Tab-separated table of C-alpha atoms in Angstrom:
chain	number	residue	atom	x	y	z
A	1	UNK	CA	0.000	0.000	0.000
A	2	UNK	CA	2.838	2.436	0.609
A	3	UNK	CA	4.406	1.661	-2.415
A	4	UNK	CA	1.049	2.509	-4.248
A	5	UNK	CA	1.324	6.085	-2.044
A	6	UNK	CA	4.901	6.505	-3.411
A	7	UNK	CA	4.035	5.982	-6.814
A	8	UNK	CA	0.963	7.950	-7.110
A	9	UNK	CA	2.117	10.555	-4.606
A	10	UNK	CA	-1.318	10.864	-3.170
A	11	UNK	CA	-5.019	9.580	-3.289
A	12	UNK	CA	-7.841	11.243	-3.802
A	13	UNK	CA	-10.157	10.636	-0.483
A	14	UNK	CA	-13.969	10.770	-0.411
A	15	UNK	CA	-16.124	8.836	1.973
A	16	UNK	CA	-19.290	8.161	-0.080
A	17	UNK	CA	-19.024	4.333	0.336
A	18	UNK	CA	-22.034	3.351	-2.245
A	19	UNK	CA	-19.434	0.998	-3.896
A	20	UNK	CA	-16.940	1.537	-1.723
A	21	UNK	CA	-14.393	4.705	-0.979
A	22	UNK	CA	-12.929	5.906	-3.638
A	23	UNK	CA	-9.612	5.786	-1.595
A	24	UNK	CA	-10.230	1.941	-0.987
A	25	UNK	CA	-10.857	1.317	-4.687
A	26	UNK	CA	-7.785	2.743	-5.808
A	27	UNK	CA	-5.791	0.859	-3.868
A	28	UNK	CA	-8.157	-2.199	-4.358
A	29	UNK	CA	-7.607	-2.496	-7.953
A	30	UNK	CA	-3.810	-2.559	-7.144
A	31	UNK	CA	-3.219	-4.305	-4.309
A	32	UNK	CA	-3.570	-8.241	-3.960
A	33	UNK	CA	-6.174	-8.545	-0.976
A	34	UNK	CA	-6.777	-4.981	-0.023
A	35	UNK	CA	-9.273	-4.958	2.764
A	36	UNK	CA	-10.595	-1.121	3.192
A	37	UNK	CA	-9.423	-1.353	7.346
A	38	UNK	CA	-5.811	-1.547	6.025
A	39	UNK	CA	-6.026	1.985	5.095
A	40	UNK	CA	-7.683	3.230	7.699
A	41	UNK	CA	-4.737	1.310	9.820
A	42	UNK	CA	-1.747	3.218	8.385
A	43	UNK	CA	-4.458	6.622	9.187
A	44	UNK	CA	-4.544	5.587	12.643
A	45	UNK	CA	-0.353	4.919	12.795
A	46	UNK	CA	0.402	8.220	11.213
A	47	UNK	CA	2.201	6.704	8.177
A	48	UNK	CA	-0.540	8.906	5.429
A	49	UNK	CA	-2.403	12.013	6.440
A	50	UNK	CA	-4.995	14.035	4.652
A	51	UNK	CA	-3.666	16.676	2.729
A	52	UNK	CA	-5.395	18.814	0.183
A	53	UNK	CA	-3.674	17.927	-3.227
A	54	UNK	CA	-5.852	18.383	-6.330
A	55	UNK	CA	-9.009	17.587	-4.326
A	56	UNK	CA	-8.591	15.906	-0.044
A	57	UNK	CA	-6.470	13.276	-0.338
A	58	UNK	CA	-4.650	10.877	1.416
A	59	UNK	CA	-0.427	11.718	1.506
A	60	UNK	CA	3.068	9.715	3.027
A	61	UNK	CA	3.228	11.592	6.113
A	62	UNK	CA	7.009	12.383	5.492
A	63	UNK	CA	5.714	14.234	2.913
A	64	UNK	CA	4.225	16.929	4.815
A	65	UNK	CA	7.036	19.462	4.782
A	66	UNK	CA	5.948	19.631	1.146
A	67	UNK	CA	2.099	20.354	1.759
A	68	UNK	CA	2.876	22.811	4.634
A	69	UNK	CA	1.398	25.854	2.138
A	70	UNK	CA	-2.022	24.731	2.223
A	71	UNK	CA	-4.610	27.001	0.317
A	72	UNK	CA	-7.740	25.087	2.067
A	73	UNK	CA	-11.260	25.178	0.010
A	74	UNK	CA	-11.668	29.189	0.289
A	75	UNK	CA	-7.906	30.182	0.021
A	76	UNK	CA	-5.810	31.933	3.038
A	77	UNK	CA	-6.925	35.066	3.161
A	78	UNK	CA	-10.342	33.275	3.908
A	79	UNK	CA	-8.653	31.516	6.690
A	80	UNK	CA	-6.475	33.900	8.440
A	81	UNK	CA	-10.011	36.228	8.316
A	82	UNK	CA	-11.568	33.556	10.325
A	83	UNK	CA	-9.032	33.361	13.081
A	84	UNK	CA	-8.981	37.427	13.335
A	85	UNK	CA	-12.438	37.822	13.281
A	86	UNK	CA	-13.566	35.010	15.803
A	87	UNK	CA	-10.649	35.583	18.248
A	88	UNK	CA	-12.434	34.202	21.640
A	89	UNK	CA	-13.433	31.065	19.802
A	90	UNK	CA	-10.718	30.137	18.198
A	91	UNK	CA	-9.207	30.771	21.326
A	92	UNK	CA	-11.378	28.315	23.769
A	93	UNK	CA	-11.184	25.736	20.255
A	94	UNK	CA	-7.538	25.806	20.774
A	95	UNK	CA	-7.307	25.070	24.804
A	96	UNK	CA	-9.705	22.332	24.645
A	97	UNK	CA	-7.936	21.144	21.970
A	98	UNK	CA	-4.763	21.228	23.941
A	99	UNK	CA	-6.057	19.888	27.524
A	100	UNK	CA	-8.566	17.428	26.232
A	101	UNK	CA	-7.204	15.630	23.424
A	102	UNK	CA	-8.679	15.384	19.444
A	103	UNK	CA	-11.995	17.076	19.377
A	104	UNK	CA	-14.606	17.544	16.708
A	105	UNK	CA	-17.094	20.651	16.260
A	106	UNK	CA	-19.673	18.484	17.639
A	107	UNK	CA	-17.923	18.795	20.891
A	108	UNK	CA	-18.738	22.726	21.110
A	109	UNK	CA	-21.769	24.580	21.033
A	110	UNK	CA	-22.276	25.978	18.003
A	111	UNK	CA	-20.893	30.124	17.871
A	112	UNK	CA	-21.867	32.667	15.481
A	113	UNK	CA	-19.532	35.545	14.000
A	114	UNK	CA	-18.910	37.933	11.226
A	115	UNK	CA	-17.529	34.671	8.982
A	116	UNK	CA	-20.027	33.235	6.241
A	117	UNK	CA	-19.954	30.617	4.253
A	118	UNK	CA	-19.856	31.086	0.582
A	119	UNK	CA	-23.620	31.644	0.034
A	120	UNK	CA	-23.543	34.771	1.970
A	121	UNK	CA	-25.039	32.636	5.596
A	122	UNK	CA	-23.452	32.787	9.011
A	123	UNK	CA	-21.147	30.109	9.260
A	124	UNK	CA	-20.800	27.927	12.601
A	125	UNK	CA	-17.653	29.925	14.226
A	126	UNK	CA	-16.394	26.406	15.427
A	127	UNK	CA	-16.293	24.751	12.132
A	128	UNK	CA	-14.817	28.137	10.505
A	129	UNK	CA	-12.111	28.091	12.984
A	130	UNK	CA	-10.978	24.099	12.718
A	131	UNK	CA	-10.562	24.787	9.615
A	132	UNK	CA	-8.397	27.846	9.810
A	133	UNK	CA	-6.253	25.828	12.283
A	134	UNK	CA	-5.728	23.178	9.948
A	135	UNK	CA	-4.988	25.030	6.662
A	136	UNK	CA	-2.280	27.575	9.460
A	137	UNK	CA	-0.533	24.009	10.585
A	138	UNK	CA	-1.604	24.303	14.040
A	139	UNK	CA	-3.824	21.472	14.106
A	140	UNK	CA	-4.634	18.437	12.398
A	141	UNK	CA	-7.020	15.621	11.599
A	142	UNK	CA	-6.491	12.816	14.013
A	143	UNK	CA	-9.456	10.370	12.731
A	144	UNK	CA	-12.482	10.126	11.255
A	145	UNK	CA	-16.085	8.604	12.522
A	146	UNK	CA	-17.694	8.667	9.700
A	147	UNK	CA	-17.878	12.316	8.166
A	148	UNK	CA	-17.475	13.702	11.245
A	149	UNK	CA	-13.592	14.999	11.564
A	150	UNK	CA	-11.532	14.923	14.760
A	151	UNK	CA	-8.789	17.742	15.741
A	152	UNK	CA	-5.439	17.387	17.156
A	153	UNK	CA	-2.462	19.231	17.750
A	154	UNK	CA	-0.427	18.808	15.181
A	155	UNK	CA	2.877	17.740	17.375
A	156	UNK	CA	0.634	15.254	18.864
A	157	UNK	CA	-0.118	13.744	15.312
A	158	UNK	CA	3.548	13.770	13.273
A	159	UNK	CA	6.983	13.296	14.320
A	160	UNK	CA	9.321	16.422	15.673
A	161	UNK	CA	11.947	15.517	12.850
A	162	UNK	CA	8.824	15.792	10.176
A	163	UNK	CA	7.564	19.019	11.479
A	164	UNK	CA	10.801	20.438	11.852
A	165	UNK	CA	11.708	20.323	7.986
A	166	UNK	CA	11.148	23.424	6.448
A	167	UNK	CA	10.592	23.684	2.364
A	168	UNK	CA	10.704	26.460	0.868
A	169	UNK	CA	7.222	27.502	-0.471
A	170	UNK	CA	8.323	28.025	-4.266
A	171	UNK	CA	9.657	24.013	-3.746
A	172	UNK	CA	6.123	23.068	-2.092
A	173	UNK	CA	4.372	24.365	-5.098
A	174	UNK	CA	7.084	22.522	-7.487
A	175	UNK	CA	6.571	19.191	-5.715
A	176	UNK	CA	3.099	19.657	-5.744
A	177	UNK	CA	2.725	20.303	-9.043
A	178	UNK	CA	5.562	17.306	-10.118
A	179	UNK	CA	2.718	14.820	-7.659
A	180	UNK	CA	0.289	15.753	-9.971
A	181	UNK	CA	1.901	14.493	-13.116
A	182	UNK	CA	3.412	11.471	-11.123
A	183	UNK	CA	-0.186	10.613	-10.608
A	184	UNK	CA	-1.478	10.354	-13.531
A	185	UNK	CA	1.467	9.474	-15.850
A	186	UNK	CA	0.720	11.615	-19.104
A	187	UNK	CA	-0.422	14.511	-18.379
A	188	UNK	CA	0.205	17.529	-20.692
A	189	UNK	CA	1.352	21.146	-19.872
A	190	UNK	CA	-1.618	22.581	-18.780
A	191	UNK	CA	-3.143	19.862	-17.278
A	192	UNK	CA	-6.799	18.818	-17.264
A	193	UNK	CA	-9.929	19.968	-15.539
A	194	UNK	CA	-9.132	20.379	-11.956
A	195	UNK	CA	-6.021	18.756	-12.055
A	196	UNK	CA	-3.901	21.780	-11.243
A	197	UNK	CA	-6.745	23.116	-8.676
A	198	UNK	CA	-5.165	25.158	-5.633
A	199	UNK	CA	-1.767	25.648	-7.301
A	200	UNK	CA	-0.974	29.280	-7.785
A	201	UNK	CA	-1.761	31.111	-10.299
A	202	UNK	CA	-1.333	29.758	-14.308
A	203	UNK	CA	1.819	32.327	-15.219
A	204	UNK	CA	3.137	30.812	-12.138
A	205	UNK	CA	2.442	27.450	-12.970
A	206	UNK	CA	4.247	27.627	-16.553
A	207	UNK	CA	6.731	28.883	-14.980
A	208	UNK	CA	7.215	26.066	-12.104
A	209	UNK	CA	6.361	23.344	-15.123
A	210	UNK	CA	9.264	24.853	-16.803
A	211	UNK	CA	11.736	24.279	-14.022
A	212	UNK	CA	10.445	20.933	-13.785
A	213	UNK	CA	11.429	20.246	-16.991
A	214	UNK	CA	14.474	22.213	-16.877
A	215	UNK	CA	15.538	20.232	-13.919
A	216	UNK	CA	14.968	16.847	-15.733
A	217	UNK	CA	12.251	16.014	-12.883
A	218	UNK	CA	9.522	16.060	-16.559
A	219	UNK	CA	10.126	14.698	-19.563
A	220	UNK	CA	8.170	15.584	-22.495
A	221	UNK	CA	7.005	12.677	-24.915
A	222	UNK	CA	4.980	12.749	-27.938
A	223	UNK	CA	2.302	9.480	-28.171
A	224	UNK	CA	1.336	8.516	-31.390
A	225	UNK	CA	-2.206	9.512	-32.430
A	226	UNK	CA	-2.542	12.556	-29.300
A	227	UNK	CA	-2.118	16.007	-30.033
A	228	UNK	CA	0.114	18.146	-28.387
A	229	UNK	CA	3.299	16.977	-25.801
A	230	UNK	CA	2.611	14.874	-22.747
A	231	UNK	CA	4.882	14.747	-19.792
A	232	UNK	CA	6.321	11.762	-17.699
A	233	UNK	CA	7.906	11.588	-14.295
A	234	UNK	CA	11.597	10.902	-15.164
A	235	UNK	CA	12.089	8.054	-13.824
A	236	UNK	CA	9.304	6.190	-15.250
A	237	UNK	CA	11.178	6.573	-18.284
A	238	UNK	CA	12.314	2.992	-18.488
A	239	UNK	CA	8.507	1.755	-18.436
A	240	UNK	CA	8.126	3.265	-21.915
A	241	UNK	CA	11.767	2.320	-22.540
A	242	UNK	CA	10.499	-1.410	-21.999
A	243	UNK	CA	6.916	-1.507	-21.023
A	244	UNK	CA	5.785	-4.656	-18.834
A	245	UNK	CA	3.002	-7.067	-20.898
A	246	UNK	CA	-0.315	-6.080	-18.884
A	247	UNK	CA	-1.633	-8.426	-16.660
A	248	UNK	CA	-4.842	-10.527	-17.838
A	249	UNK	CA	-6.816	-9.355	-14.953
A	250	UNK	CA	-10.063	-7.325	-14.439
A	251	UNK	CA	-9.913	-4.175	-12.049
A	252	UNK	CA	-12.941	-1.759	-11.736
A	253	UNK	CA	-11.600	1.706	-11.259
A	254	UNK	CA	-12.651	4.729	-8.940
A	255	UNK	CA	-14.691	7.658	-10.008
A	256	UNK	CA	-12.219	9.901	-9.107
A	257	UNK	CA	-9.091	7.603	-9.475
A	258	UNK	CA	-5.739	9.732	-10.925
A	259	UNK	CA	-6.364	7.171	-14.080
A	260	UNK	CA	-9.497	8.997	-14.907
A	261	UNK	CA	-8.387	13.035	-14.710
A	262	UNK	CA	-7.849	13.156	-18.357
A	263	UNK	CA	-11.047	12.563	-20.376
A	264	UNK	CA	-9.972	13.870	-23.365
A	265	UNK	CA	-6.458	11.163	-23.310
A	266	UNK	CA	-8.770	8.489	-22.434
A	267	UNK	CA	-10.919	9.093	-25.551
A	268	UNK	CA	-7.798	9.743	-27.817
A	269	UNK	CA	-5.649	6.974	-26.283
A	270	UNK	CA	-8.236	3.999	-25.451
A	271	UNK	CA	-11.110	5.567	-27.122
A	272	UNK	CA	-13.750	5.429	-23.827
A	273	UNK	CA	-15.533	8.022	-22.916
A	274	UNK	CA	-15.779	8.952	-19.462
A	275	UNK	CA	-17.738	11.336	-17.248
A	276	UNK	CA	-18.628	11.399	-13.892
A	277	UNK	CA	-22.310	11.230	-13.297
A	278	UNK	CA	-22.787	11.240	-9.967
A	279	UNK	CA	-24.017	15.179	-9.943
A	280	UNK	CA	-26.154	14.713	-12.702
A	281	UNK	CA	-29.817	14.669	-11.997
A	282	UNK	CA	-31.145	10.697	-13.014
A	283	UNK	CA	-33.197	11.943	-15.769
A	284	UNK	CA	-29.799	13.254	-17.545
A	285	UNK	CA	-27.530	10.337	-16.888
A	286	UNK	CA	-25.794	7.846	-19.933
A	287	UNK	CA	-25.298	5.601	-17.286
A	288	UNK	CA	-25.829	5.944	-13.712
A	289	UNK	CA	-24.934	7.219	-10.497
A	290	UNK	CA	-21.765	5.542	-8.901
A	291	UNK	CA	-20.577	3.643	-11.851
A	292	UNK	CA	-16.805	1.702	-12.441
A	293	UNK	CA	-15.686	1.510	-15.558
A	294	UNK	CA	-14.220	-1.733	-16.315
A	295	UNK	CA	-10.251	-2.731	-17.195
A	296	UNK	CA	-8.915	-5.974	-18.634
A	297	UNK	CA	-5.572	-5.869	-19.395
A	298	UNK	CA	-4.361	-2.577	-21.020
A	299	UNK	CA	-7.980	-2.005	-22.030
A	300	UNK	CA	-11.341	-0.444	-20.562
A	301	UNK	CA	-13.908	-2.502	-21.883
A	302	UNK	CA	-17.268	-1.706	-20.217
A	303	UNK	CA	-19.072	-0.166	-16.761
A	304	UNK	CA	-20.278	-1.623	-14.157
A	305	UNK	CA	-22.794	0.080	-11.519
A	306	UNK	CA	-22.646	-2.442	-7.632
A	307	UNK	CA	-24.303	-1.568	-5.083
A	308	UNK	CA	-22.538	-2.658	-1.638
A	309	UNK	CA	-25.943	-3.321	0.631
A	310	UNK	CA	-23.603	-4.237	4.125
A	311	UNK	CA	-26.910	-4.872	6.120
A	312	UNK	CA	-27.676	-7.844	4.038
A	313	UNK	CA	-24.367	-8.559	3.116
A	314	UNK	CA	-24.660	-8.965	-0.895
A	315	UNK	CA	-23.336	-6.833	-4.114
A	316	UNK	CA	-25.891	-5.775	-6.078
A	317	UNK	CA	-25.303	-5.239	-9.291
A	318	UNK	CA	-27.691	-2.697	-10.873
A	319	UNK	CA	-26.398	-2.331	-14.612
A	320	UNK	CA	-23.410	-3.094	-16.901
A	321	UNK	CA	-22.690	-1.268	-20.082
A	322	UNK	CA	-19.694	-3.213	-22.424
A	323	UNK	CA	-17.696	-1.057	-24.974
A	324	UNK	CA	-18.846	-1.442	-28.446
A	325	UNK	CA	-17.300	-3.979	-30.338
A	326	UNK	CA	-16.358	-5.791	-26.781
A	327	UNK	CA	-18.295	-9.395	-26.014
A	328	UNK	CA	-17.202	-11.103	-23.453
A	329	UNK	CA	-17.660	-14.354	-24.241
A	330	UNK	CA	-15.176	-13.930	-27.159
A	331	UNK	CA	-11.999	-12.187	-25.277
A	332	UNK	CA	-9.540	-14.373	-24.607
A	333	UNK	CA	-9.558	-14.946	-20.252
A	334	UNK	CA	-11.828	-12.188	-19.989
A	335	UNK	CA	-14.862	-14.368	-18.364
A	336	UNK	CA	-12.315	-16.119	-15.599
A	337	UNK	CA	-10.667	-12.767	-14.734
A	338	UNK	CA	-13.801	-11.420	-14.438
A	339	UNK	CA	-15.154	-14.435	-12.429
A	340	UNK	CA	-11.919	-13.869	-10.190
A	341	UNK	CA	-13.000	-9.596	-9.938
A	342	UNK	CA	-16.023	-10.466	-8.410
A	343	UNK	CA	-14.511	-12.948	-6.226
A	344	UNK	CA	-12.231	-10.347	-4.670
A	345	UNK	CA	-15.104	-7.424	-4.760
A	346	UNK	CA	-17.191	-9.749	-2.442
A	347	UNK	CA	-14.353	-10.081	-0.250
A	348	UNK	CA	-13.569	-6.600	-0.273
A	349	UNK	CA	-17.251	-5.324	0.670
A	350	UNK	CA	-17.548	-7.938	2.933
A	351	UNK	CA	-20.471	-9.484	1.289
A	352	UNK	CA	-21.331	-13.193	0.970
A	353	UNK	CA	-23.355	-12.735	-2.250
A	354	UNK	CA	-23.953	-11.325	-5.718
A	355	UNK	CA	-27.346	-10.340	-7.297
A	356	UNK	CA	-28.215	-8.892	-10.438
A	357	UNK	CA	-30.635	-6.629	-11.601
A	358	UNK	CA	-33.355	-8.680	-13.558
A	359	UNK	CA	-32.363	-7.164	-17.105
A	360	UNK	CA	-28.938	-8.245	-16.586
A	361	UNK	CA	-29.569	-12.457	-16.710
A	362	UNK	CA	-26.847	-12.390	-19.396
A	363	UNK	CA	-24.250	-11.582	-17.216
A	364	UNK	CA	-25.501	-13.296	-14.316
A	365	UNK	CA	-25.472	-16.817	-16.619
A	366	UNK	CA	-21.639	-15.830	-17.551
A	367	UNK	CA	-20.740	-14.413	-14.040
A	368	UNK	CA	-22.364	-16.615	-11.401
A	369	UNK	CA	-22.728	-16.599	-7.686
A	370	UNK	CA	-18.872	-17.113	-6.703
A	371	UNK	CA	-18.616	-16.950	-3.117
């Protein structure tokens, strides 16, 4: 699992759990036997800590000197404005912090102040000032239960010789940038979508992309059949140099996994389109509302929309949509690996059983119950 951290740099977190997190996806479709409280083990040890890169993710924790600068979802001067104007809160949020150990807003009453949240409305003091605290590097999160965030100081949560480390802010925004690219693999000079969210400004991102690629730390590459120059981590190099056969296996991929940032490659490249539904309203969705697309090999070759119902501890699968010109029946190992997918999906969502939606008794005839 910490090799998958290194290698991606970071993981996008998000705790909507319909199909599972899209943390523990990501690291389910590379990791032999993931189990989703393996991640939330290294969380509790302090080995990864939530960081915002891109969008909240999951980060090494010796990598913090590098996301010291944090921007936070309304920027710094947001933030700082927060402290200043709720000065007695932030205060008694701080000592009871301090005295009584990690602490989440539901701990205080609720306080109002001058700070609102972005649609104009009073926001809750408390929350305003956690927040503050955790963008400044006073504080940080010490767990989750459920959505509901616990506070710590932040000595408590890393080691001296980690917070001690100080990066230069011009480097922070370098490596920041450089994670970016190391997590998707291709990505071109200007990105894609969100992917360079919450990193300065765009004439001072060309100019930190060029001393990436001054430095040698980017390497620009031209791929046959893509406009325009894509950029690899330099020492990935030697995977294009002498690229590994993929592995005949299935993996369903996250919504929001680092594979997925660039639509527009993933049409040009594999020819699949892909957009995220999930904010769509149902009457204006192609597919549906949490769905996976599907990989074998070096190929996506279809969706796939489960349904992980814990209470009665089955998958259910509501729909599957295959590429065109894909049948499964007909690709080579395709039906075992996928057999062997849903064997280690079960295990992963901890369910004894697969059901399919009545339209699908195709697939349920190819894929059956595999417990």
């Amino acid at each position: 699992m910490l090799e998958v951290f290194r290698r991606l740099g970071s993981i996008q977190f998000d705790p909507v759990a319909v199909a599972g997190r899209n943390h523990d996806l990501v690291l389910h479709a590379r990791v032999a036997g993931y189990e989703p409280a393996w991640c939330d083990e290294l969380y509790e040890r302090r080995e990864i800590f939530e960081a915002t890169n891109k969008a909240l993710s999951f980060v090494p924790a010796g990598e913090f000197p590098w996301f010291r600068h944090v921007m936070g979802r309304k920027g710094p001067r947001f933030h700082n404005a927060a402290l200043a104007d709720n000065p007695a809160v932030a205060e008694k949020v701080l000592e009871r912090i301090r005295a009584e150990g990690p602490l989440s807003s539901a701990d205080f009453e609720r306080e109002t102040g001058p700070t609102k949240d972005w649609f104009g409305m009073p926001e809750n003091a408390v929350r305003a000032v956690l927040e503050a605290y955790t963008v400044t590097g006073v504080i940080g999160l010490a767990r989750r239960d459920g959505n509901l965030r616990y506070y710590d100081l932040l000595e408590r949560l890393l080691p001296a010789e980690v917070r001690a480390r100080e990066v230069p802010e011009r480097e922070q925004l370098r490596h920041k940038l450089l994670s970016r690219y190391r997590a998707h693999g291709l990505l071109g000079a200007g990105g894609a979508g969100g992917t360079f969210a919450r990193i300065a400004n765009p004439p001072e991102r060309r100019d930190l992309h060029k001393e990436l690629v001054e430095h040698g730390a980017l390497v620009p590459v031209e791929v046959e059949g893509v406009r325009g120059k894509r950029f690899v981590v330099a020492e990935e190099l030697a995977l294009l140099e002498a690229p590994p056969e993929p592995k005949p296996s299935v993996a369903f991929i996250a919504p929001f996994d680092s594979l997925l940032w660039d639509t527009t490659l993933l049409a040009s490249l594999f020819g699949f389109d892909f957009v995220w539904e999930g904010f769509f309203p149902p009457a204006k969705r192609r597919w549906g509302y949490y769905v996976l697309p599907i990989v074998f090999g070096s190929r996506f070759v279809g969706r796939i929309e489960p349904r992980i119902d814990r209470d009665r501890a089955r998958v259910e699968v509501l729909d599957v949509w295959w590429e065109d010109g894909f049948a499964p029946r007909r690709a080579d190992g395709f039906v075992d690996a996928m057999r062997d997918a849903f064997r280690e999906y079960l295990r992963f969502a901890g369910a004894e059983r697969l059901e399919w939606a009545t339209h699908l008794a195709a697939e349920r005839r190819l894929f059956p119950a595999v417990p």
